[in-house]
């Protein structure tokens, strides 16, 4: 017999071997066997699916795509759509999925919890809806994607990926989290696993007898075994040695009396032994069946449904409800609520890398970088292998000017996973801190090369291009960031900076407002928009924004300083001094505070205190000598101090950084080109470092 004549059925055992290889991550072995199986019958959809699965799991997306292009089964079309997602063919994948979704509408979405999932089983409705949502999201159809995600979560609340994507799209308000993740009392479907049905229908389990007088009749609601088995099971297990006991033995079955008196000893022993053997066989069968049911997870569904799983499902849903609230708050930029929700998680969940890093992100958005660093460091300690959010951690260290820690983080990330965009963002931030903007830009471009949809790398590239003075290229990077994520307010902030550089105040105002629509509680955005209003002559609007920024984040130095400066311009000197005294407690070594206080005391006519504050300014930063000298010389003048040097304009000293980490709280606002992250530098006190100041945060126009 030739190989071509071999019956396809003889190859069927290969399916189990292929599945076993996949489950044990032996993809090369699984692929070889799957190719043999598919070659035997290229029309078999199951063989095609197994081979495509091997290709997909071993990273051969295009091979799987080509193999499944003409497939017809539901599971093949689903895997084809997954390939389309990875190959940026979202529309094609969506069209393929829409042809099968109607066949899944009647299925119970939680059937996957009833028994162990099989490799080649048909995908459930929730999985298809989630994939449809992701395909629509990649096809830039956010509203349609949100509809699929909402249906998915309502169908199956355990589909966290759908909820996460919905939150990232800013659509979490379409769901009632308390209702979606509310544990319900209803049971799952009563479908039994194959083994439980087998046991239920078999003759191993006897019907429950009901007594009717002296008769024993089977329960009509239960399946019955043959009458001989019932008789043996109903008899008491008593026996006496035949040689010692010659008494009569009677057995009552129904209304019949069967007498054994006329039988000889040999027949009586034979009948008795047969009864015992039958009962022993029944007992062995029952014991074996129960052991199989207990040991095999596939066959233990009913027990799990009635006991553990029902209560555990409630506990899991309650946990997901708490995490979902925190995650939704974070994506709505209600950071204080997010921190509160995540902090109240059980300790086993709280001390995980995911929770710690998300709390760190919340503090980062609140411009509390020291607290953000603390939680990111804790996440690294708990999960040294964690890559997610490490680009935010590196930016936190950039703001804190912790060059050594930042360098260590970048080195560790590159050593651990050189092909991760997070690692190259960290390396780029290291070069940026050293004012090596060209090298930093190359690192960010490498991150984009590794993952073109990594939004943060596009934004950092834009800020680095601004630092290099390549403003048109910066605009391109910011727009690329918005193409990958329309809710990335950092890119809108960068575009606003670009328009301020081009002296397009109207466009800058529009983009700052767009950023604030996404993140309405960001104090630095409010300060940037306030400065635009100042340049447009709308001082009252600017002052209101500064006041609001101080209310939202009371400990933000930039907001406090801007408010004090606004009060000084409006000649509310006492109120301005109150704000500056409060600010001194947060950043006591910031020379700009003392310089502004000296100006206020001079305006109030208190020349002694004015001189004291100007002197303190010089002591904290000798590089400000020419500015302080000019101010002191004019103490006797009646006119306001006039800063005549070009270095003192609001657009001066581009590219210079502060001599202390605390000073970064006041380093240039929206026009400073080298401050390349999503916020102006708002940092609490750190050690001094040698570099020059920029003064535009405190100099009058």
XYZ file of C-alpha atoms in Angstrom:
701
model
C 0.000 0.000 0.000
C 1.376 3.393 -0.994
C 1.461 6.387 1.307
C -1.226 8.095 -0.747
C -3.612 5.262 -0.026
C -3.219 5.427 3.715
C -6.567 6.158 5.279
C -6.806 9.581 6.856
C -8.224 8.004 10.001
C -4.860 6.403 10.694
C -3.436 9.926 11.129
C -6.063 11.041 13.602
C -4.008 10.088 16.699
C -1.549 12.755 15.565
C -4.035 15.402 16.679
C -3.545 14.458 20.300
C 0.223 14.508 19.883
C 0.072 17.939 18.215
C -2.080 19.338 20.995
C 0.243 17.833 23.574
C 3.252 19.451 21.900
C 1.518 22.841 21.810
C 0.568 22.585 25.457
C 4.199 21.842 26.287
C 5.492 24.698 24.100
C 7.180 22.344 21.637
C 6.161 24.426 18.654
C 8.704 23.053 16.211
C 7.612 19.500 16.938
C 3.941 20.462 16.756
C 4.445 22.227 13.428
C 6.182 19.225 11.850
C 3.443 16.830 12.929
C 0.689 19.254 11.916
C 2.188 19.552 8.440
C 2.093 15.753 8.094
C -1.517 15.677 9.213
C -2.597 18.493 6.890
C -0.754 17.017 3.914
C -2.779 13.831 4.254
C -6.065 15.713 3.736
C -5.854 19.379 2.782
C -9.646 19.683 2.840
C -9.922 18.870 6.530
C -10.709 22.095 8.428
C -9.522 20.733 11.745
C -6.110 19.798 10.312
C -5.863 23.236 8.721
C -6.687 24.884 12.039
C -4.071 22.880 13.944
C -1.343 23.732 11.445
C -2.330 27.424 11.426
C -2.263 27.418 15.235
C 1.266 26.017 15.161
C 2.333 28.720 12.716
C 0.676 31.466 14.761
C 2.158 30.408 18.084
C 5.629 30.096 16.592
C 5.406 33.676 15.274
C 4.691 32.871 11.612
C 1.695 35.182 11.252
C 1.838 35.500 7.474
C 2.022 31.734 7.003
C -1.054 31.288 9.187
C -2.821 34.105 7.313
C -2.223 32.502 3.908
C -3.248 29.061 5.137
C -6.530 30.305 6.623
C -7.511 32.672 3.845
C -9.874 30.161 2.249
C -11.018 28.413 5.443
C -14.703 28.108 6.304
C -14.950 26.881 9.892
C -15.675 29.275 12.745
C -12.429 28.632 14.589
C -10.369 29.055 11.403
C -12.031 32.391 10.631
C -11.432 33.565 14.180
C -7.717 32.740 13.973
C -7.603 34.394 10.552
C -8.957 37.587 12.123
C -6.238 37.392 14.787
C -3.644 37.220 12.023
C -5.237 40.231 10.337
C -4.967 42.164 13.586
C -1.244 41.448 13.848
C -0.653 42.213 10.170
C -2.508 45.577 10.222
C -5.361 44.280 8.080
C -8.120 45.256 10.462
C -10.877 45.738 7.888
C -10.312 42.309 6.359
C -10.343 40.649 9.756
C -13.514 42.456 10.750
C -15.348 41.330 7.612
C -14.358 37.719 8.252
C -15.554 37.808 11.869
C -18.907 39.334 10.961
C -19.683 36.215 8.906
C -19.547 33.977 11.995
C -20.900 36.127 14.805
C -24.525 35.195 14.100
C -23.674 31.544 14.711
C -22.431 32.340 18.204
C -25.294 34.460 19.521
C -27.151 31.552 21.086
C -24.130 30.221 22.968
C -23.645 30.751 26.669
C -20.629 33.075 27.017
C -19.583 31.500 30.307
C -19.462 27.946 28.994
C -15.695 28.195 28.989
C -15.773 28.183 32.793
C -17.672 24.926 32.981
C -14.835 22.663 31.932
C -11.252 22.687 30.840
C -10.789 24.592 27.581
C -9.854 22.472 24.597
C -7.362 23.658 22.010
C -9.600 23.201 18.999
C -12.891 24.313 20.464
C -14.969 27.014 18.782
C -14.387 30.538 20.198
C -17.155 31.884 22.367
C -19.184 35.012 21.682
C -17.315 37.214 24.171
C -13.954 36.434 22.563
C -15.278 37.263 19.095
C -16.773 40.555 20.328
C -13.505 41.516 21.996
C -11.541 40.816 18.828
C -14.071 42.764 16.768
C -13.658 45.730 19.085
C -9.881 45.648 18.755
C -10.090 45.388 14.960
C -12.427 48.406 14.835
C -10.133 50.303 17.183
C -7.153 49.681 14.894
C -9.306 50.664 11.918
C -9.912 54.034 13.667
C -13.564 53.432 14.339
C -13.670 54.224 18.054
C -17.443 54.421 18.405
C -17.985 51.076 16.726
C -15.162 49.545 18.749
C -16.704 50.838 21.973
C -20.033 49.188 21.105
C -18.363 45.814 20.631
C -16.366 46.186 23.849
C -19.485 47.071 25.828
C -21.336 44.038 24.420
C -18.339 41.867 25.210
C -18.120 42.967 28.838
C -21.857 42.633 29.342
C -21.666 39.140 27.868
C -18.701 38.128 29.982
C -17.454 40.421 32.782
C -14.195 38.473 32.984
C -13.017 39.929 29.639
C -10.611 42.441 31.177
C -8.907 43.225 27.884
C -12.141 44.669 26.511
C -12.654 46.782 29.644
C -9.053 48.012 29.550
C -9.317 49.081 25.919
C -12.650 50.766 26.589
C -11.093 52.820 29.378
C -8.094 53.773 27.255
C -10.485 55.056 24.596
C -12.187 57.253 27.189
C -15.463 55.331 26.864
C -15.669 53.773 30.320
C -18.649 55.987 31.165
C -20.733 53.792 28.844
C -20.612 51.072 31.487
C -21.988 50.863 34.992
C -19.073 49.163 36.729
C -21.099 48.332 39.828
C -23.682 46.565 37.693
C -21.298 44.802 35.302
C -19.101 43.319 38.016
C -21.916 42.706 40.470
C -21.906 39.040 41.576
C -25.169 37.418 40.558
C -26.989 34.524 42.157
C -27.935 32.640 39.038
C -26.045 29.504 38.175
C -24.232 28.628 35.055
C -25.877 26.409 32.493
C -26.634 22.876 33.591
C -24.759 21.302 30.729
C -22.762 18.386 32.053
C -19.327 17.468 30.917
C -19.099 14.324 28.774
C -17.827 12.260 31.651
C -20.572 13.334 34.008
C -23.174 12.424 31.401
C -21.540 9.066 30.988
C -21.666 8.441 34.694
C -25.203 9.711 34.913
C -26.454 7.411 32.184
C -24.436 4.391 33.204
C -25.624 1.525 35.367
C -23.114 2.346 38.072
C -25.445 4.732 39.863
C -28.525 2.950 41.225
C -31.930 4.541 41.384
C -33.185 5.653 44.722
C -35.646 3.014 45.950
C -39.063 3.896 47.281
C -40.934 1.579 49.585
C -44.502 0.530 48.867
C -45.477 -1.900 51.550
C -43.057 -4.771 51.315
C -42.222 -3.991 47.692
C -39.214 -2.020 46.620
C -39.878 -0.012 43.469
C -37.492 2.234 41.614
C -37.860 6.005 41.735
C -39.629 6.905 38.463
C -37.611 10.158 38.174
C -34.308 8.285 38.023
C -32.771 5.839 35.675
C -32.859 2.220 36.871
C -30.539 -0.659 36.650
C -31.522 -4.209 35.739
C -33.706 -5.874 38.320
C -31.027 -8.403 39.196
C -28.668 -5.654 40.186
C -31.391 -4.023 42.286
C -32.080 -7.262 44.062
C -28.474 -7.759 44.950
C -28.090 -4.187 46.092
C -31.188 -4.320 48.253
C -30.223 -7.464 50.113
C -28.380 -7.148 53.418
C -24.764 -8.210 53.355
C -24.968 -11.084 55.861
C -23.524 -14.520 55.526
C -22.682 -17.480 57.736
C -20.273 -20.269 56.977
C -22.173 -23.153 55.423
C -20.308 -25.744 57.441
C -21.262 -24.141 60.795
C -24.721 -22.871 60.048
C -27.328 -25.249 58.658
C -30.302 -23.036 59.404
C -32.817 -21.991 56.832
C -32.078 -18.789 54.932
C -34.851 -16.798 53.412
C -34.643 -13.926 50.986
C -37.611 -11.602 50.459
C -37.821 -9.906 47.063
C -41.074 -8.072 46.529
C -43.771 -10.388 47.981
C -41.944 -13.591 47.064
C -40.314 -15.839 49.629
C -37.511 -17.859 48.245
C -36.621 -20.798 50.439
C -33.174 -22.273 50.384
C -34.077 -25.247 52.606
C -34.276 -27.693 49.779
C -30.877 -26.792 48.387
C -27.796 -28.646 49.314
C -24.814 -26.931 50.875
C -22.916 -26.608 47.608
C -25.745 -24.768 45.860
C -26.262 -22.472 48.832
C -22.582 -21.567 48.932
C -22.589 -20.970 45.166
C -25.567 -18.626 45.392
C -24.096 -16.778 48.335
C -20.678 -16.382 46.707
C -22.296 -15.087 43.510
C -24.203 -12.472 45.465
C -21.075 -11.327 47.232
C -19.082 -11.138 44.016
C -21.805 -9.071 42.367
C -21.865 -6.621 45.251
C -18.092 -6.341 45.261
C -18.119 -5.608 41.522
C -20.738 -2.908 42.011
C -18.710 -1.375 44.812
C -15.541 -1.374 42.693
C -17.328 0.211 39.772
C -18.771 2.978 41.929
C -15.422 3.636 43.625
C -13.591 3.805 40.301
C -16.156 6.151 38.801
C -16.056 8.473 41.800
C -12.260 8.550 41.729
C -12.285 9.474 38.055
C -14.825 12.182 38.685
C -12.781 13.595 41.553
C -9.363 13.437 39.923
C -10.278 14.577 36.450
C -10.970 18.345 36.362
C -12.979 17.926 33.182
C -15.435 15.695 34.999
C -15.812 17.670 38.188
C -18.014 20.480 36.920
C -21.160 19.729 38.894
C -19.324 19.526 42.173
C -17.482 22.760 41.405
C -20.706 24.446 40.331
C -22.438 23.592 43.590
C -19.573 24.455 45.925
C -16.273 26.199 45.276
C -16.682 27.853 41.886
C -19.929 29.583 42.738
C -18.433 31.352 45.745
C -15.041 31.893 44.091
C -16.678 33.511 41.081
C -18.286 36.035 43.389
C -14.966 36.795 45.027
C -13.242 37.255 41.677
C -15.999 39.564 40.441
C -15.782 41.663 43.593
C -12.021 41.962 43.117
C -12.414 42.901 39.458
C -15.003 45.487 40.431
C -12.543 47.244 42.752
C -9.687 47.124 40.260
C -11.980 48.273 37.441
C -13.012 51.345 39.406
C -9.410 52.301 40.071
C -8.412 51.751 36.457
C -11.389 53.715 35.143
C -10.635 56.628 37.482
C -7.011 56.661 36.336
C -7.973 56.807 32.662
C -10.417 59.608 33.467
C -7.505 61.362 35.231
C -9.310 61.401 38.544
C -6.058 60.369 40.125
C -6.938 60.841 43.794
C -9.946 58.525 43.406
C -7.831 56.029 41.506
C -5.240 55.935 44.274
C -7.950 55.495 46.900
C -9.574 52.626 44.998
C -6.317 50.775 44.343
C -5.015 51.308 47.863
C -8.072 49.553 49.302
C -7.348 46.306 47.462
C -6.444 43.185 49.453
C -2.774 42.967 50.368
C -2.206 40.027 48.059
C -3.305 42.213 45.129
C -1.983 45.533 46.402
C 1.587 44.281 46.558
C 1.816 43.419 42.874
C 3.680 45.155 40.100
C 0.495 46.042 38.223
C -1.150 47.836 41.149
C 2.032 49.558 42.342
C 2.916 50.875 38.895
C -0.613 52.181 38.301
C -0.558 54.023 41.615
C 2.794 55.417 40.508
C 1.214 56.607 37.258
C -1.540 58.309 39.235
C 1.009 60.243 41.300
C 2.912 61.033 38.100
C -0.217 62.616 36.617
C -0.658 64.561 39.848
C 2.869 65.943 39.372
C 4.003 64.295 42.601
C 7.186 62.765 41.251
C 8.773 61.651 44.549
C 5.693 59.573 45.395
C 5.542 58.267 41.831
C 9.166 57.163 42.077
C 8.456 55.361 45.339
C 5.705 53.230 43.824
C 7.575 52.544 40.601
C 10.557 51.378 42.630
C 8.284 49.092 44.631
C 6.891 47.652 41.409
C 10.447 46.954 40.246
C 11.246 45.216 43.519
C 8.155 43.042 43.328
C 8.516 42.243 39.626
C 12.028 42.941 38.285
C 10.921 41.502 34.952
C 8.185 44.097 34.494
C 8.485 46.288 31.382
C 5.071 47.925 31.268
C 5.091 51.585 32.427
C 8.876 51.666 32.782
C 9.013 54.480 30.221
C 6.909 56.548 32.646
C 9.254 55.597 35.470
C 12.243 56.811 33.440
C 10.480 60.129 32.784
C 9.786 60.440 36.511
C 13.507 60.082 37.201
C 14.205 62.605 34.424
C 12.008 65.154 36.202
C 13.662 64.387 39.534
C 17.101 64.801 37.912
C 18.241 61.492 39.373
C 20.741 60.763 36.649
C 22.422 57.844 38.385
C 19.177 56.029 39.137
C 17.934 56.714 35.612
C 21.128 55.352 34.101
C 20.868 52.216 36.231
C 17.260 51.666 35.182
C 18.107 52.074 31.501
C 21.015 49.643 31.787
C 18.883 47.034 33.541
C 16.069 47.310 31.007
C 18.413 46.976 28.045
C 20.142 43.998 29.626
C 16.836 42.337 30.366
C 14.996 42.990 27.082
C 16.956 44.829 24.450
C 14.099 44.692 21.949
C 11.555 46.493 24.132
C 10.546 50.105 23.358
C 10.438 50.861 27.093
C 14.161 50.166 27.394
C 15.063 52.533 24.571
C 12.830 55.273 25.968
C 14.760 54.994 29.226
C 18.080 55.190 27.371
C 16.816 58.195 25.433
C 15.850 59.943 28.649
C 19.384 59.360 29.945
C 20.903 61.123 26.943
C 18.314 63.870 27.193
C 19.351 64.593 30.784
C 22.916 65.011 29.520
C 21.701 67.448 26.831
C 22.641 64.909 24.151
C 19.488 65.531 22.174
C 20.634 63.903 18.918
C 21.483 60.643 20.671
C 18.261 60.805 22.660
C 16.280 61.238 19.459
C 17.958 58.185 17.919
C 16.974 56.118 20.941
C 13.361 57.224 20.728
C 13.349 56.425 17.016
C 14.671 52.959 17.826
C 11.737 52.483 20.204
C 9.364 53.466 17.384
C 11.087 51.021 15.060
C 10.486 48.225 17.551
C 6.847 49.206 18.050
C 5.391 51.776 15.628
C 2.290 52.093 17.825
C 4.242 52.992 20.956
C 2.697 56.434 21.440
C 4.998 57.729 24.137
C 8.109 57.303 21.968
C 6.551 59.542 19.296
C 5.853 62.225 21.893
C 9.355 62.094 23.358
C 10.755 62.358 19.826
C 8.706 65.506 19.360
C 10.047 67.097 22.551
C 13.627 66.203 21.622
C 13.131 67.748 18.181
C 11.887 70.912 19.889
C 15.046 70.903 21.996
C 17.112 70.677 18.809
C 15.213 73.565 17.253
C 13.717 71.352 14.554
C 10.179 72.570 15.130
C 8.590 71.242 11.952
C 9.902 67.762 12.651
C 8.630 68.060 16.208
C 5.149 68.864 14.908
C 5.283 65.725 12.757
C 6.203 63.559 15.737
C 3.401 64.978 17.855
C 0.871 64.312 15.115
C 2.140 60.745 14.731
C 1.571 60.276 18.453
C -2.015 61.477 18.084
C -2.536 59.097 15.158
C -1.736 56.169 17.411
C -3.719 57.505 20.376
C -6.097 60.445 20.053
C -6.360 60.779 23.838
C -2.628 61.285 24.346
C -2.823 64.757 25.828
C 0.984 64.958 26.081
C 1.159 65.245 22.283
C -1.459 68.017 22.308
C 0.640 69.801 24.914
C 3.650 69.471 22.610
C 1.719 70.887 19.659
C 0.617 73.829 21.795
C 4.261 74.485 22.650
C 5.072 74.386 18.958
C 2.401 76.975 18.169
C 3.633 79.223 20.971
C 7.093 79.035 19.430
C 5.564 80.141 16.133
C 3.740 82.942 18.000
C 0.369 81.427 17.074
C -1.347 82.082 20.365
C -4.812 81.207 19.081
C -3.697 77.748 17.937
C -1.795 77.254 21.182
C -4.925 78.093 23.161
C -6.963 75.578 21.137
C -4.510 72.749 21.711
C -4.067 73.475 25.412
C -7.843 73.379 25.767
C -8.016 70.111 23.851
C -5.447 68.664 26.225
C -7.453 69.895 29.203
C -10.614 68.289 27.855
C -8.824 64.949 28.165
C -7.104 65.731 31.459
C -9.026 68.563 33.118
C -7.226 68.234 36.450
C -3.640 68.796 35.350
C -2.195 71.815 37.110
C 0.650 72.363 34.638
C -1.738 72.470 31.670
C -3.731 75.119 33.501
C -0.580 77.149 34.090
C 0.421 76.877 30.439
C -2.994 78.017 29.267
C -2.850 80.791 31.843
C 0.379 82.067 30.339
C -1.255 82.130 26.902
C -4.037 84.251 28.392
C -1.448 86.595 29.891
C 0.148 87.087 26.490
C -3.308 87.762 25.058
C -3.982 90.352 27.769
C -6.605 88.235 29.539
C -5.073 88.506 32.998
C -8.289 87.768 34.877
C -8.766 84.491 32.997
C -5.141 83.609 33.672
C -5.505 84.324 37.386
C -8.610 82.124 37.603
C -6.685 79.242 36.029
C -3.831 79.652 38.516
C -6.266 79.634 41.411
C -7.947 76.519 40.054
C -4.577 74.821 39.598
C -3.742 75.468 43.238
C -7.074 73.991 44.301
C -6.633 70.857 42.196
C -3.061 70.144 43.321
C -2.254 72.355 46.306
C 1.379 71.198 46.499
C 2.350 72.002 42.902
C 5.124 74.661 43.065
C 4.580 75.983 39.548
C 0.892 76.653 40.176
C 1.618 78.422 43.463
C 4.339 80.549 41.900
C 2.137 81.515 38.963
C -0.653 82.493 41.331
C 1.715 84.616 43.427
C 3.096 86.297 40.341
C -0.428 87.054 39.114
C -1.332 88.565 42.482
C 1.828 90.686 42.370
C 0.903 92.039 38.936
C -2.536 92.968 40.263
C -0.836 94.698 43.250
C -2.217 92.270 45.839
C 1.126 92.243 47.586
C 0.131 90.711 50.914
C -1.708 87.861 49.235
C 1.261 87.248 46.957
C 3.614 87.097 49.945
C 1.363 84.558 51.666
C 1.602 82.274 48.625
C 5.369 82.697 48.395
C 5.888 81.908 52.078
C 3.891 78.714 51.574
C 5.986 77.934 48.545
C 9.229 78.386 50.514
C 8.189 75.478 52.723
C 7.923 73.220 49.672
C 11.080 74.365 47.833
C 13.146 76.340 50.370
C 16.227 76.692 48.135
C 14.531 78.106 45.059
C 16.110 81.524 44.269
C 13.204 82.697 42.105
C 10.972 82.799 45.176
C 13.294 85.198 46.993
C 13.770 87.338 43.914
C 10.024 87.816 43.509
C 9.654 88.496 47.232
C 12.346 91.168 46.932
C 10.392 92.806 44.119
C 7.220 92.746 46.208
C 8.930 94.265 49.263
C 10.468 96.951 47.034
C 7.014 97.774 45.637
C 5.716 97.983 49.221
C 8.528 100.361 50.148
C 10.300 97.959 52.515
C 13.815 98.330 51.133
C 15.471 96.400 53.978
C 13.520 93.218 53.364
C 13.864 93.717 49.632
C 17.641 93.858 50.003
C 17.629 90.759 52.229
C 15.726 88.730 49.636
C 17.884 89.927 46.738
C 20.971 88.928 48.697
C 19.509 85.501 49.423
C 18.823 85.095 45.715
C 22.470 85.796 44.923
C 23.681 83.383 47.635
C 21.546 80.562 46.275
C 22.653 81.167 42.705
C 25.720 83.326 42.048
C 24.999 83.106 38.308
C 22.158 85.556 38.884
C 24.638 88.216 40.002
C 23.974 90.647 37.156
C 20.205 90.450 37.693
C 20.451 90.890 41.450
C 22.964 93.725 41.080
C 20.623 95.609 38.775
C 17.724 95.129 41.196
C 19.737 96.380 44.172
C 20.984 99.424 42.298
C 17.415 100.404 41.528
C 16.109 100.065 45.062
C 16.243 103.860 45.430
C 14.302 104.408 42.201
C 10.595 105.085 42.344
C 9.897 103.087 39.208
C 9.435 99.352 39.116
C 12.482 97.226 38.589
C 13.166 96.905 34.911
C 14.976 93.909 33.576
C 16.791 95.198 30.534
C 18.969 92.246 29.649
C 17.743 90.052 26.851
C 18.295 87.067 29.072
C 15.351 88.127 31.203
C 12.567 87.922 28.625
C 9.953 85.213 28.715
C 11.620 83.424 25.839
C 15.237 83.671 26.968
C 17.968 81.199 27.722
C 16.493 78.379 25.732
C 18.045 75.017 26.398
C 19.413 75.874 29.866
C 18.364 73.908 32.900
C 18.075 74.625 36.589
C 20.943 74.325 39.088
C 18.770 72.364 41.467
C 15.978 69.904 41.122
C 13.738 72.241 43.070
C 14.312 74.982 40.531
C 12.777 72.786 37.872
C 9.433 73.747 39.323
C 9.838 77.105 37.679
C 11.849 76.336 34.565
C 10.327 77.870 31.458
C 6.710 77.322 30.710
C 5.332 76.418 27.331
C 8.150 78.126 25.402
C 11.088 76.235 26.869
C 12.233 73.919 24.101
C 14.465 71.570 25.985
C 11.976 70.582 28.695
C 10.667 67.751 26.628
C 8.097 65.874 28.612
C 4.414 66.122 29.143
C 4.669 68.684 31.941
C 6.792 71.626 32.979
C 9.321 70.575 35.548
C 7.509 70.450 38.874
C 9.914 68.767 41.246
C 10.386 68.875 44.957
C 13.763 69.564 46.549
C 16.798 67.544 45.499
C 20.560 67.992 45.697
C 22.183 70.902 43.837
C 23.688 70.322 40.432
C 25.828 72.699 38.385
C 24.025 74.281 35.462
C 22.410 77.586 34.573
C 18.975 78.950 35.407
C 16.206 79.998 33.154
C 14.262 82.947 34.459
C 11.165 83.275 32.340
C 8.948 81.822 35.061
C 9.419 84.858 37.275
C 10.453 87.778 35.052
C 7.924 90.424 34.146
C 7.312 91.197 30.537
